[in-house]
PDB file of C-alpha atoms and ligand atoms in Angstrom:
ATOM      1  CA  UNK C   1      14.129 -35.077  35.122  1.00  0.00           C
ATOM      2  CA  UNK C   2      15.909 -31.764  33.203  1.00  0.00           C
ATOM      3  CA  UNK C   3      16.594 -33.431  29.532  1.00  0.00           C
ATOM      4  CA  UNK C   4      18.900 -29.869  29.320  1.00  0.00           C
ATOM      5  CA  UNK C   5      22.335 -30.992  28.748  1.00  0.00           C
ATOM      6  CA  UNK C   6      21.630 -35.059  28.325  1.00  0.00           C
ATOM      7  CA  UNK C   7      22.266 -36.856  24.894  1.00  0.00           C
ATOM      8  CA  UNK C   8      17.932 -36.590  25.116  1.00  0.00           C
ATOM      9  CA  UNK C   9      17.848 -33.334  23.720  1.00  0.00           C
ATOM     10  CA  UNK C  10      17.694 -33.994  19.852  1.00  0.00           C
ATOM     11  CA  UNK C  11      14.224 -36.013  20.999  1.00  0.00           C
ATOM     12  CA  UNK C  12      12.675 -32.863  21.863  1.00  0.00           C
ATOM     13  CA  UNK C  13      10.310 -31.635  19.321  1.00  0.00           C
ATOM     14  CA  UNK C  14      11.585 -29.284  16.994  1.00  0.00           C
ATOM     15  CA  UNK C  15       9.340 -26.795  14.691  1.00  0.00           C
ATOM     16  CA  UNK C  16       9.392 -27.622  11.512  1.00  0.00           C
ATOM     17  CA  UNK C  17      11.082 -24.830   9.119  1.00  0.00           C
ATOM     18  CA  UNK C  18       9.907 -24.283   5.796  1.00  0.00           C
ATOM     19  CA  UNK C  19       9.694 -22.097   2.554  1.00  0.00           C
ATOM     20  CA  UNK C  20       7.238 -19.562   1.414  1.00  0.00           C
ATOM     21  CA  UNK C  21       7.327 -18.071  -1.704  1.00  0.00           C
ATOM     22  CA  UNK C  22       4.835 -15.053  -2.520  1.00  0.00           C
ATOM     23  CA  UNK C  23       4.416 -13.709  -6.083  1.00  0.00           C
ATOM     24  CA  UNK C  24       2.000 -11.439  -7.782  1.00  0.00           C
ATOM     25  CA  UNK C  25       1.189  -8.504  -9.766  1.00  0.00           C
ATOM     26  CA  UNK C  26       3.329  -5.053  -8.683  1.00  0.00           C
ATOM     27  CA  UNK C  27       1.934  -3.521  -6.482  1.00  0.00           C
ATOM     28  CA  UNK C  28      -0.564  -6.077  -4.651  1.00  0.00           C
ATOM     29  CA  UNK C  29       0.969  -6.143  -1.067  1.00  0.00           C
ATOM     30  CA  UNK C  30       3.645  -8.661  -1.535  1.00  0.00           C
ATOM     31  CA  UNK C  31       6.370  -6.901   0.759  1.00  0.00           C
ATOM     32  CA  UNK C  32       3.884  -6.560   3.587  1.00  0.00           C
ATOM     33  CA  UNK C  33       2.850  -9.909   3.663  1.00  0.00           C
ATOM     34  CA  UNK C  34       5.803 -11.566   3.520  1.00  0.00           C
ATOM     35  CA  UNK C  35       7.154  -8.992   6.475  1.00  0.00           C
ATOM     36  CA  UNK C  36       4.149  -9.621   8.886  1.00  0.00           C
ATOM     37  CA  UNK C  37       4.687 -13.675   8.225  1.00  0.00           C
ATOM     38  CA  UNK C  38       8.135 -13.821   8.973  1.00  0.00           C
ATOM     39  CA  UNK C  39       7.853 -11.701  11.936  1.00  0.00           C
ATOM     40  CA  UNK C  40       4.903 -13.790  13.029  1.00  0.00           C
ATOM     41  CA  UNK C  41       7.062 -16.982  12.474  1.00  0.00           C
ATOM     42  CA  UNK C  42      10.458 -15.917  13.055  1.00  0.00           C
ATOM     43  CA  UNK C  43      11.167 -15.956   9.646  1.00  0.00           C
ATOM     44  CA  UNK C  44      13.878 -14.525   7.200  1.00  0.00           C
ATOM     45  CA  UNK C  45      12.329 -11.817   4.688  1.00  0.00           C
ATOM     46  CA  UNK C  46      13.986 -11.508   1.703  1.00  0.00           C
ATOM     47  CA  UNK C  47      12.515  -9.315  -1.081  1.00  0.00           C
ATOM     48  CA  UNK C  48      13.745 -10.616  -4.324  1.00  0.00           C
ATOM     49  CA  UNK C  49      12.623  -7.562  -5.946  1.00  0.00           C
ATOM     50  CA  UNK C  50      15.159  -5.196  -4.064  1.00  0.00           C
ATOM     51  CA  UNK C  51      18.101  -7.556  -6.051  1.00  0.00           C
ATOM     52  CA  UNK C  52      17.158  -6.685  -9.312  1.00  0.00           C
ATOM     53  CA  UNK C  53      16.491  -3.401  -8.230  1.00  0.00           C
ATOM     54  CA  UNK C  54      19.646  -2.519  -6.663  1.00  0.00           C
ATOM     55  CA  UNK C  55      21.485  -4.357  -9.823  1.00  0.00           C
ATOM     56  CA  UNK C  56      19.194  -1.642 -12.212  1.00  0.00           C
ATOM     57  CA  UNK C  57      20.678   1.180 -10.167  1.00  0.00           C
ATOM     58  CA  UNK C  58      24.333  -0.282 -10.380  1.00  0.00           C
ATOM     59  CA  UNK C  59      23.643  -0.490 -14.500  1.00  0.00           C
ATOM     60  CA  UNK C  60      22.211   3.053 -14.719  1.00  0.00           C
ATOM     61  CA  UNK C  61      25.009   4.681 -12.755  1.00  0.00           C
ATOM     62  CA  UNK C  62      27.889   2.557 -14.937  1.00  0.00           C
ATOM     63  CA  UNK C  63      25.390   2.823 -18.217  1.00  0.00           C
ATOM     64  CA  UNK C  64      25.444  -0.553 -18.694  1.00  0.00           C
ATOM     65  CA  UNK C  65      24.155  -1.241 -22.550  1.00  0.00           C
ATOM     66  CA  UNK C  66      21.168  -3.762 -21.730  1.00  0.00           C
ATOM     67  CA  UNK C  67      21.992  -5.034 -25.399  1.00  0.00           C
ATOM     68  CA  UNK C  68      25.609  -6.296 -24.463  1.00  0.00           C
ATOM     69  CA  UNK C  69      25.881  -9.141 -23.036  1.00  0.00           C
ATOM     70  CA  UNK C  70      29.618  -9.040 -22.815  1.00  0.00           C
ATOM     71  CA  UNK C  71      29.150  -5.868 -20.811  1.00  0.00           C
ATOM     72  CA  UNK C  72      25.950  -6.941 -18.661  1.00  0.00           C
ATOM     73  CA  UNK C  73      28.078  -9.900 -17.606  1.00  0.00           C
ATOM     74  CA  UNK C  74      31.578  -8.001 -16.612  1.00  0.00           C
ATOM     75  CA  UNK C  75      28.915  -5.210 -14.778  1.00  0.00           C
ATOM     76  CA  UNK C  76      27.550  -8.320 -12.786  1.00  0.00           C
ATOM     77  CA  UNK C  77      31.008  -9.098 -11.475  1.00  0.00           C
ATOM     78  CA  UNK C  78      31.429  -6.284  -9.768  1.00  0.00           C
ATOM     79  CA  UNK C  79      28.226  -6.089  -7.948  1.00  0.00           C
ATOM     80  CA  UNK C  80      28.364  -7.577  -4.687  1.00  0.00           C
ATOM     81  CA  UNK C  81      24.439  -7.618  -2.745  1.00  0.00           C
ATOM     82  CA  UNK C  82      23.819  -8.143   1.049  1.00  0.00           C
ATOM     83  CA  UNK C  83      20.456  -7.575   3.061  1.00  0.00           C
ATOM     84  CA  UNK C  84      21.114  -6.438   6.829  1.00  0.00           C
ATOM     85  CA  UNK C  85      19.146  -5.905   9.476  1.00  0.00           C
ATOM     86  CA  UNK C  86      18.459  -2.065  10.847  1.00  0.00           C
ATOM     87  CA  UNK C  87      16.886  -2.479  13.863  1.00  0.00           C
ATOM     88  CA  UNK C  88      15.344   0.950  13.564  1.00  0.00           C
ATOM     89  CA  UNK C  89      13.658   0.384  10.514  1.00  0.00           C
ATOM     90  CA  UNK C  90      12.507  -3.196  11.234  1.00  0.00           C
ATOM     91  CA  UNK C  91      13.713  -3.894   8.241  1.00  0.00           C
ATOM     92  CA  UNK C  92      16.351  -6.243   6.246  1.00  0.00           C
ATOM     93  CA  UNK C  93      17.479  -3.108   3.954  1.00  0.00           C
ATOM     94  CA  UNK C  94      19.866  -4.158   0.654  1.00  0.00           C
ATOM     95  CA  UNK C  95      23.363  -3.055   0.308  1.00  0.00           C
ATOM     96  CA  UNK C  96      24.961  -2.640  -3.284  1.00  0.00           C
ATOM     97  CA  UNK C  97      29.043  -3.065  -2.567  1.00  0.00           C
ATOM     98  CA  UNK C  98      28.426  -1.723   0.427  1.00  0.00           C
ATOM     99  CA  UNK C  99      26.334   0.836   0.149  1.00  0.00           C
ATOM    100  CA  UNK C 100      23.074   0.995   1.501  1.00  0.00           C
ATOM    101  CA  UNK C 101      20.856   1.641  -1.350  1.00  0.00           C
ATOM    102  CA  UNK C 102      17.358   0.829  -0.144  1.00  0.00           C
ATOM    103  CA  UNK C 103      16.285   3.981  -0.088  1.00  0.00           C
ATOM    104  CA  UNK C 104      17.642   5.194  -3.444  1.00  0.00           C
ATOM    105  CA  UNK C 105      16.173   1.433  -5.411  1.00  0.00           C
ATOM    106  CA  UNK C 106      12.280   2.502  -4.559  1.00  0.00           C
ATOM    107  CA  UNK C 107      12.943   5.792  -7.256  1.00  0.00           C
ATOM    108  CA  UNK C 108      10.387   6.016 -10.466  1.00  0.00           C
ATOM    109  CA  UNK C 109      13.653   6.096 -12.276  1.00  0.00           C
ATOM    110  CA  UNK C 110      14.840   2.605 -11.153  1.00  0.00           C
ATOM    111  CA  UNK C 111      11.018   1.561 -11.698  1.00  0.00           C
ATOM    112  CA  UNK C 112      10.658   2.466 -15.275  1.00  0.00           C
ATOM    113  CA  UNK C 113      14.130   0.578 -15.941  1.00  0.00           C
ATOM    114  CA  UNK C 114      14.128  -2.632 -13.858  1.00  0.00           C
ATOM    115  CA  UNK C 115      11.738  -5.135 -15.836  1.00  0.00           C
ATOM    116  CA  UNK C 116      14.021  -4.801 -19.090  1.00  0.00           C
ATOM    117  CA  UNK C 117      16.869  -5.194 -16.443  1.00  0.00           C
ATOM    118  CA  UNK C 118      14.841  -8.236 -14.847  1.00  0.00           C
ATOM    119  CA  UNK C 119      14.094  -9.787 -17.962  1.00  0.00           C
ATOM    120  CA  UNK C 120      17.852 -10.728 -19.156  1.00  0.00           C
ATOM    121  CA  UNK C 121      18.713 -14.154 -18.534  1.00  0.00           C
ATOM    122  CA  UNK C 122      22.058 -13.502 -17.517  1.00  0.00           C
ATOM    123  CA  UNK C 123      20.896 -11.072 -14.724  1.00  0.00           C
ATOM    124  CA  UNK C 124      18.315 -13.469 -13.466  1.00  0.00           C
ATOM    125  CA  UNK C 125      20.878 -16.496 -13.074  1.00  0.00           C
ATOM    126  CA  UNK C 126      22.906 -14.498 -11.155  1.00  0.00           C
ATOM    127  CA  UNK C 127      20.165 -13.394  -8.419  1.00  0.00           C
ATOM    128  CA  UNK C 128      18.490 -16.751  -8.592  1.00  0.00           C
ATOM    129  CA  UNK C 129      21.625 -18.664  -7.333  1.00  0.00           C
ATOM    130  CA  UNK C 130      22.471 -15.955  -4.635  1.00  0.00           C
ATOM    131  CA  UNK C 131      18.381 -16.220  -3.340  1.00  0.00           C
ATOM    132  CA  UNK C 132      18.216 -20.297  -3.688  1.00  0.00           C
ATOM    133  CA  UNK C 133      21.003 -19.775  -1.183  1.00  0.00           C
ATOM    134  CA  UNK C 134      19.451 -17.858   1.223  1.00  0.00           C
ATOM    135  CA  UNK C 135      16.629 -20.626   1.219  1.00  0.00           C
ATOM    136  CA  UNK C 136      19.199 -23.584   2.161  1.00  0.00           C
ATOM    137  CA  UNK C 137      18.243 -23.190   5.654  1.00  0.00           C
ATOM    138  CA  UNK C 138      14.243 -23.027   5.015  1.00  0.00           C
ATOM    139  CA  UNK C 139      12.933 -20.550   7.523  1.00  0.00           C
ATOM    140  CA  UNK C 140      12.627 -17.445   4.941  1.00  0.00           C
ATOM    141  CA  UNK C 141       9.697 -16.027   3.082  1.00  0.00           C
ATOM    142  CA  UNK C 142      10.268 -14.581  -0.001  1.00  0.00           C
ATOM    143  CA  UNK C 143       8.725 -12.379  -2.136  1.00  0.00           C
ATOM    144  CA  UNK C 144       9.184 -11.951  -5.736  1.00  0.00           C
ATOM    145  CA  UNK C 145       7.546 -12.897  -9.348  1.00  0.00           C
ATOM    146  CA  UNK C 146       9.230 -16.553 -10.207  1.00  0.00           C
ATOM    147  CA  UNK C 147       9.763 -17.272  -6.625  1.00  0.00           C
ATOM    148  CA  UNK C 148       7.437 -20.176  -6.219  1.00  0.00           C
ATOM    149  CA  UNK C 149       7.976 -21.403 -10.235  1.00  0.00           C
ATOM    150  CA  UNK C 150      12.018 -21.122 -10.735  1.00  0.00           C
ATOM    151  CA  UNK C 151      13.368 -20.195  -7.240  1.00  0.00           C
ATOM    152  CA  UNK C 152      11.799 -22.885  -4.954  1.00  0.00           C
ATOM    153  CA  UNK C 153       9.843 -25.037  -6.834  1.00  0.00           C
ATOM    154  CA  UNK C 154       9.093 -27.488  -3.862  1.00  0.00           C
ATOM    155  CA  UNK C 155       8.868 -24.992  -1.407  1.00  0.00           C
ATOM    156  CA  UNK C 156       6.081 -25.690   1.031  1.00  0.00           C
ATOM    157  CA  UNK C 157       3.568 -22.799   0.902  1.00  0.00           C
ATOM    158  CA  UNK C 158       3.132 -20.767  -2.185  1.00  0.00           C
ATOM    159  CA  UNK C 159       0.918 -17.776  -2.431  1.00  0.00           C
ATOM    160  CA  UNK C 160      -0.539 -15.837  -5.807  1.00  0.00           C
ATOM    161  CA  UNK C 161      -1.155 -12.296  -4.757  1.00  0.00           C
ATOM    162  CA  UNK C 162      -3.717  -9.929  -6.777  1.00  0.00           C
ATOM    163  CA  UNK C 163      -5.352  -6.992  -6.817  1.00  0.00           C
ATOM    164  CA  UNK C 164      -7.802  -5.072  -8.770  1.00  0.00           C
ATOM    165  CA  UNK C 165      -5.566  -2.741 -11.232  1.00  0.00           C
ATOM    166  CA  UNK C 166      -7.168   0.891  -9.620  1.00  0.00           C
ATOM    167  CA  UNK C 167      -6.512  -0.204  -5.745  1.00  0.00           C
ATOM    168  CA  UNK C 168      -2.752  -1.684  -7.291  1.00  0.00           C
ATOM    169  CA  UNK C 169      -2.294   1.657  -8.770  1.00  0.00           C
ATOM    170  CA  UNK C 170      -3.759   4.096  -5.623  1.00  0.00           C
ATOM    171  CA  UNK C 171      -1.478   2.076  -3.018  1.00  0.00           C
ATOM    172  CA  UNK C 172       1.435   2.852  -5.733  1.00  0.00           C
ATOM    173  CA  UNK C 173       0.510   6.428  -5.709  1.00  0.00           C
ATOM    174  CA  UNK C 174       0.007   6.900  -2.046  1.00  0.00           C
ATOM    175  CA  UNK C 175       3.450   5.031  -1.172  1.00  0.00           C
ATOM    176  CA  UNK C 176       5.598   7.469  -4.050  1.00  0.00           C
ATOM    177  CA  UNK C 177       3.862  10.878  -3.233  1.00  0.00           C
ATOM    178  CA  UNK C 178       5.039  10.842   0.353  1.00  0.00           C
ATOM    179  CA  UNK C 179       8.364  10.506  -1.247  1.00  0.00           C
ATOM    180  CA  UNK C 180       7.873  12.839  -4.442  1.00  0.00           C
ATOM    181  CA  UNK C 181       4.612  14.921  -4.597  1.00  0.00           C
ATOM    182  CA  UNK C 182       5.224  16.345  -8.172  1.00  0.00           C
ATOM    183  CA  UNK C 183       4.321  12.204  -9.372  1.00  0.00           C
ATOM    184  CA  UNK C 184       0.813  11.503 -10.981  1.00  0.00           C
ATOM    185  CA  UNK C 185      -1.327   9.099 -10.861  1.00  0.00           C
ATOM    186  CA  UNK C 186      -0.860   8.235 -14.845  1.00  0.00           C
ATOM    187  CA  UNK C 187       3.126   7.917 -14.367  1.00  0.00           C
ATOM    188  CA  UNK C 188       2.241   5.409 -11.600  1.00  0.00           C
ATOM    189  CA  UNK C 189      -0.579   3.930 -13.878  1.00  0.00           C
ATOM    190  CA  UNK C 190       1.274   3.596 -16.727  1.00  0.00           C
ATOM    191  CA  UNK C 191       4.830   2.226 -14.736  1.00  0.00           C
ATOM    192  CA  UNK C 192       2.604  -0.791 -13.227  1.00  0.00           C
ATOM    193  CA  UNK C 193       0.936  -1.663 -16.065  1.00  0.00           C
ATOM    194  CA  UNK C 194       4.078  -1.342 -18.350  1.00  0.00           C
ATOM    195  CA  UNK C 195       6.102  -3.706 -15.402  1.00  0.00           C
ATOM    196  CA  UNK C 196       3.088  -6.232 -15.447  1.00  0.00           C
ATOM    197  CA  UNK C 197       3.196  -6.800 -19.114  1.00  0.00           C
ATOM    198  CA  UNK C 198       7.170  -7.068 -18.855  1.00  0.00           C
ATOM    199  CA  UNK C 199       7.111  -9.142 -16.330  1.00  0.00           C
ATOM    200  CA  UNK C 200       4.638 -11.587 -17.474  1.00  0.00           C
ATOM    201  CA  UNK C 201       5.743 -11.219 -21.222  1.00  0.00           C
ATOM    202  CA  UNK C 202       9.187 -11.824 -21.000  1.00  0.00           C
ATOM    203  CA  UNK C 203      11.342 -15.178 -22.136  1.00  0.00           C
ATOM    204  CA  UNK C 204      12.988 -16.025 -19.280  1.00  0.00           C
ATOM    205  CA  UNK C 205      10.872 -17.122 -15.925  1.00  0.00           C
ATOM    206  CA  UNK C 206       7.843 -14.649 -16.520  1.00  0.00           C
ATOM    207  CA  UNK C 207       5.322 -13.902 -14.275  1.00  0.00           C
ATOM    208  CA  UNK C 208       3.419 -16.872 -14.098  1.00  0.00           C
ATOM    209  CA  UNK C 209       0.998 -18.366 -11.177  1.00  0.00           C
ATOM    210  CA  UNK C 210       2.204 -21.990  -9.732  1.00  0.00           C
ATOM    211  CA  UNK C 211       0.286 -24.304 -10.343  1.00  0.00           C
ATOM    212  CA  UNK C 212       0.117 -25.675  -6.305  1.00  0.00           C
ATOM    213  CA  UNK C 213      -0.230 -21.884  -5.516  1.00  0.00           C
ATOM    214  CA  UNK C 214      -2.765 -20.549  -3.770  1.00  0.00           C
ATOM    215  CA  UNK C 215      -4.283 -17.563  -4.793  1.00  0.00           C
ATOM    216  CA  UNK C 216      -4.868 -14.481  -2.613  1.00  0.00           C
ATOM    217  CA  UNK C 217      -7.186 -11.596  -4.002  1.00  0.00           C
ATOM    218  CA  UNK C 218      -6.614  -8.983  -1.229  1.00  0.00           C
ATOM    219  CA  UNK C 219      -8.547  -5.739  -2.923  1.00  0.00           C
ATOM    220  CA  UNK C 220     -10.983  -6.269  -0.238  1.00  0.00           C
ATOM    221  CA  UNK C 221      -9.398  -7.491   2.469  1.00  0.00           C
ATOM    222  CA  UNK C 222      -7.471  -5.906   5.711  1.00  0.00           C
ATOM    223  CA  UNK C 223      -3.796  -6.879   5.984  1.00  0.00           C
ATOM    224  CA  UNK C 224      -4.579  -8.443   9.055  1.00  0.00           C
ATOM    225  CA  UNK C 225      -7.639 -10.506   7.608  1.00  0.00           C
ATOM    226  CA  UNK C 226      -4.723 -11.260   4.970  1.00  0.00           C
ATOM    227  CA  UNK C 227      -1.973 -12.176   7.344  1.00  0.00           C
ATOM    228  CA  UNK C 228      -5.116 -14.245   9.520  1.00  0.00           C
ATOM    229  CA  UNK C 229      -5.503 -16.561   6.579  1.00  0.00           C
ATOM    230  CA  UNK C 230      -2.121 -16.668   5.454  1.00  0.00           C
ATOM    231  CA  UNK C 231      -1.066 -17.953   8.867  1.00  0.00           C
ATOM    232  CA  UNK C 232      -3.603 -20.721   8.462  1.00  0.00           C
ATOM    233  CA  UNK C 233      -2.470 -22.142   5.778  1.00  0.00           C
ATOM    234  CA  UNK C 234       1.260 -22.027   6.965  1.00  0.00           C
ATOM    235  CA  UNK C 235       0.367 -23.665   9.991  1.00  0.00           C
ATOM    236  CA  UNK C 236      -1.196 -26.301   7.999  1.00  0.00           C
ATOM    237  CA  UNK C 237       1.761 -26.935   6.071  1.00  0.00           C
ATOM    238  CA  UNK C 238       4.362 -26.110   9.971  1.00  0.00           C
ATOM    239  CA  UNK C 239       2.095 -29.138  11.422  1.00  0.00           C
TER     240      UNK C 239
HETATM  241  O1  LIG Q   1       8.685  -6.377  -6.353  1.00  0.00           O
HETATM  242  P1  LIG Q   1       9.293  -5.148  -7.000  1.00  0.00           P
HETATM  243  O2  LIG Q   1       8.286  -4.225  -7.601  1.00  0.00           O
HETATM  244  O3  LIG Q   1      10.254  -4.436  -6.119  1.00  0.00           O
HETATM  245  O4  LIG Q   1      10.164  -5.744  -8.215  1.00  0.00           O
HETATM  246  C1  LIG Q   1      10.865  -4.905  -9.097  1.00  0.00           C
HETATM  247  C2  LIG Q   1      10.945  -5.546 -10.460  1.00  0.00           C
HETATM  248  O5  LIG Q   1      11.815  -6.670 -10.415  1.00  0.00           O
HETATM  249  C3  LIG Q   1       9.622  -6.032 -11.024  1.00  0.00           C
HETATM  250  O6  LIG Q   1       9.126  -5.163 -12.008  1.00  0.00           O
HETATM  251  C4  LIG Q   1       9.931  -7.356 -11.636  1.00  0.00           C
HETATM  252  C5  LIG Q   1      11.288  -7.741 -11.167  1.00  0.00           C
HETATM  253  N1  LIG Q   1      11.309  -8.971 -10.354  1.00  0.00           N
HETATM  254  C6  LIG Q   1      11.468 -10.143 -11.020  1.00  0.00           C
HETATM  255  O7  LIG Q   1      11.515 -10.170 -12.234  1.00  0.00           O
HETATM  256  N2  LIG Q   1      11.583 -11.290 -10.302  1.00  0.00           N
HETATM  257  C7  LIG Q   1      11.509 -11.282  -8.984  1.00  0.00           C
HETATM  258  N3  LIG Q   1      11.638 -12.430  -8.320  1.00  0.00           N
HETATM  259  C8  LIG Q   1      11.310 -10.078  -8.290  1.00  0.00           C
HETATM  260  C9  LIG Q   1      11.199  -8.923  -9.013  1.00  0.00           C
END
């Protein structure tokens, strides 16, 4: 007997939805993990990272004083920050009011200014609520540094990325030079290891590993030997 269309249906089994959150060090592969798992499980992607990105470039072109918080809050009411799908790219790209901006939010310039930008309290209320939002529905994997700590504390699946420093820093390199072959491989050094030390030195929600994370060390490791094992264990926590 068809069940399609009787009062039966909401007995049929259902896949269970849930949240993974993916931090780490700059640098250590976050993006593409979280892109090949939601693909894989018909996920939303949502990298947290592009927020306070596009909100650096918003305070750069207005020159927002980071010191005036009067001035950081007024600048954050004006900035309005959407991810859509481009079907070419394969990828959920960030608008700022409108704009699309992805391109312009991976620049050296937004990279050397976005951990003071990430570090103020008022900036990181403002993207927390908008991403704890996105997660109402489950079904998303995020990527980020206080995703799995302040974001979604119960979420289901956390993952710790790392990396040793000198593969961090030669993926770094590789990704900016296609972009901008006058960089060197001591601007890139010294961004990442200025951002890490930011990141995990700063008041509000720093960098920190959950403590029901589990870690992921993927200097030696294929992404798909990564994305094998990370499938495991979201299976284990689907079933
Ligand atoms: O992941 P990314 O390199 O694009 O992130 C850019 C910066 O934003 C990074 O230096 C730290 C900050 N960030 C953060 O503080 N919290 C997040 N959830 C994501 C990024």
């Amino acid at each position: 007997m068809l069940l399609t269309g009787t009062p039966f249906l909401f007995l049929l089994p259902v896949a269970k939805k849930i949240i993974i959150t993916i931090d780490g060090w700059s640098s250590c592969g976050k993006s593409t993990l979280a892109k090949q798992l939601a693909k894989e499980l018909g996920y939303v992607y949502v990298d947290s990272g592009a927020m306070y990105r596009a909100i650096t470039l918003y305070f750069l072109r207005n020159n927002v004083d980071l010191g005036e918080k009067k001035e950081v809050k007024q600048a954050l009411k004006s900035i309005n920050l959407e991810f859509i799908y481009n079907a070419k790219s394969n990828n959920s790209e960030i608008y700022l009011n409108e704009e699309n901006v992805e391109y312009l939010i991976r620049d050296l310039i937004i990279a050397e200014k976005v951990s003071d930008v990430a570090a103020i309290k008022e900036v990181r209320e403002f993207a927390v609520a908008q991403q704890q939002k996105m997660g109402e529905k489950k079904g998303i994997v995020m990527d980020g540094r206080d995703i799995g700590t302040v974001v979604f504390p119960k979420a289901e699946l956390k993952i710790f990325m790392t990396a040793d420093n000198a593969i961090r820093v030669e993926r770094r390199f590789k990704e900016l030079y296609e972009k901008n072959p006058n960089i060197t491989i001591e601007e890139v050094k010294n961004n990442l290891e200025m951002r890490d030390y930011i990141d995990s030195h700063r008041e509000v929600s720093p960098l920190r590993q959950a403590k029901d994370a589990l870690e992921l060390d993927n200097s030696n490791i294929t992404p798909q030997q990564q994305l094998k094992l990370a499938l495991e264990w979201a299976s284990q926590k689907i079933k």
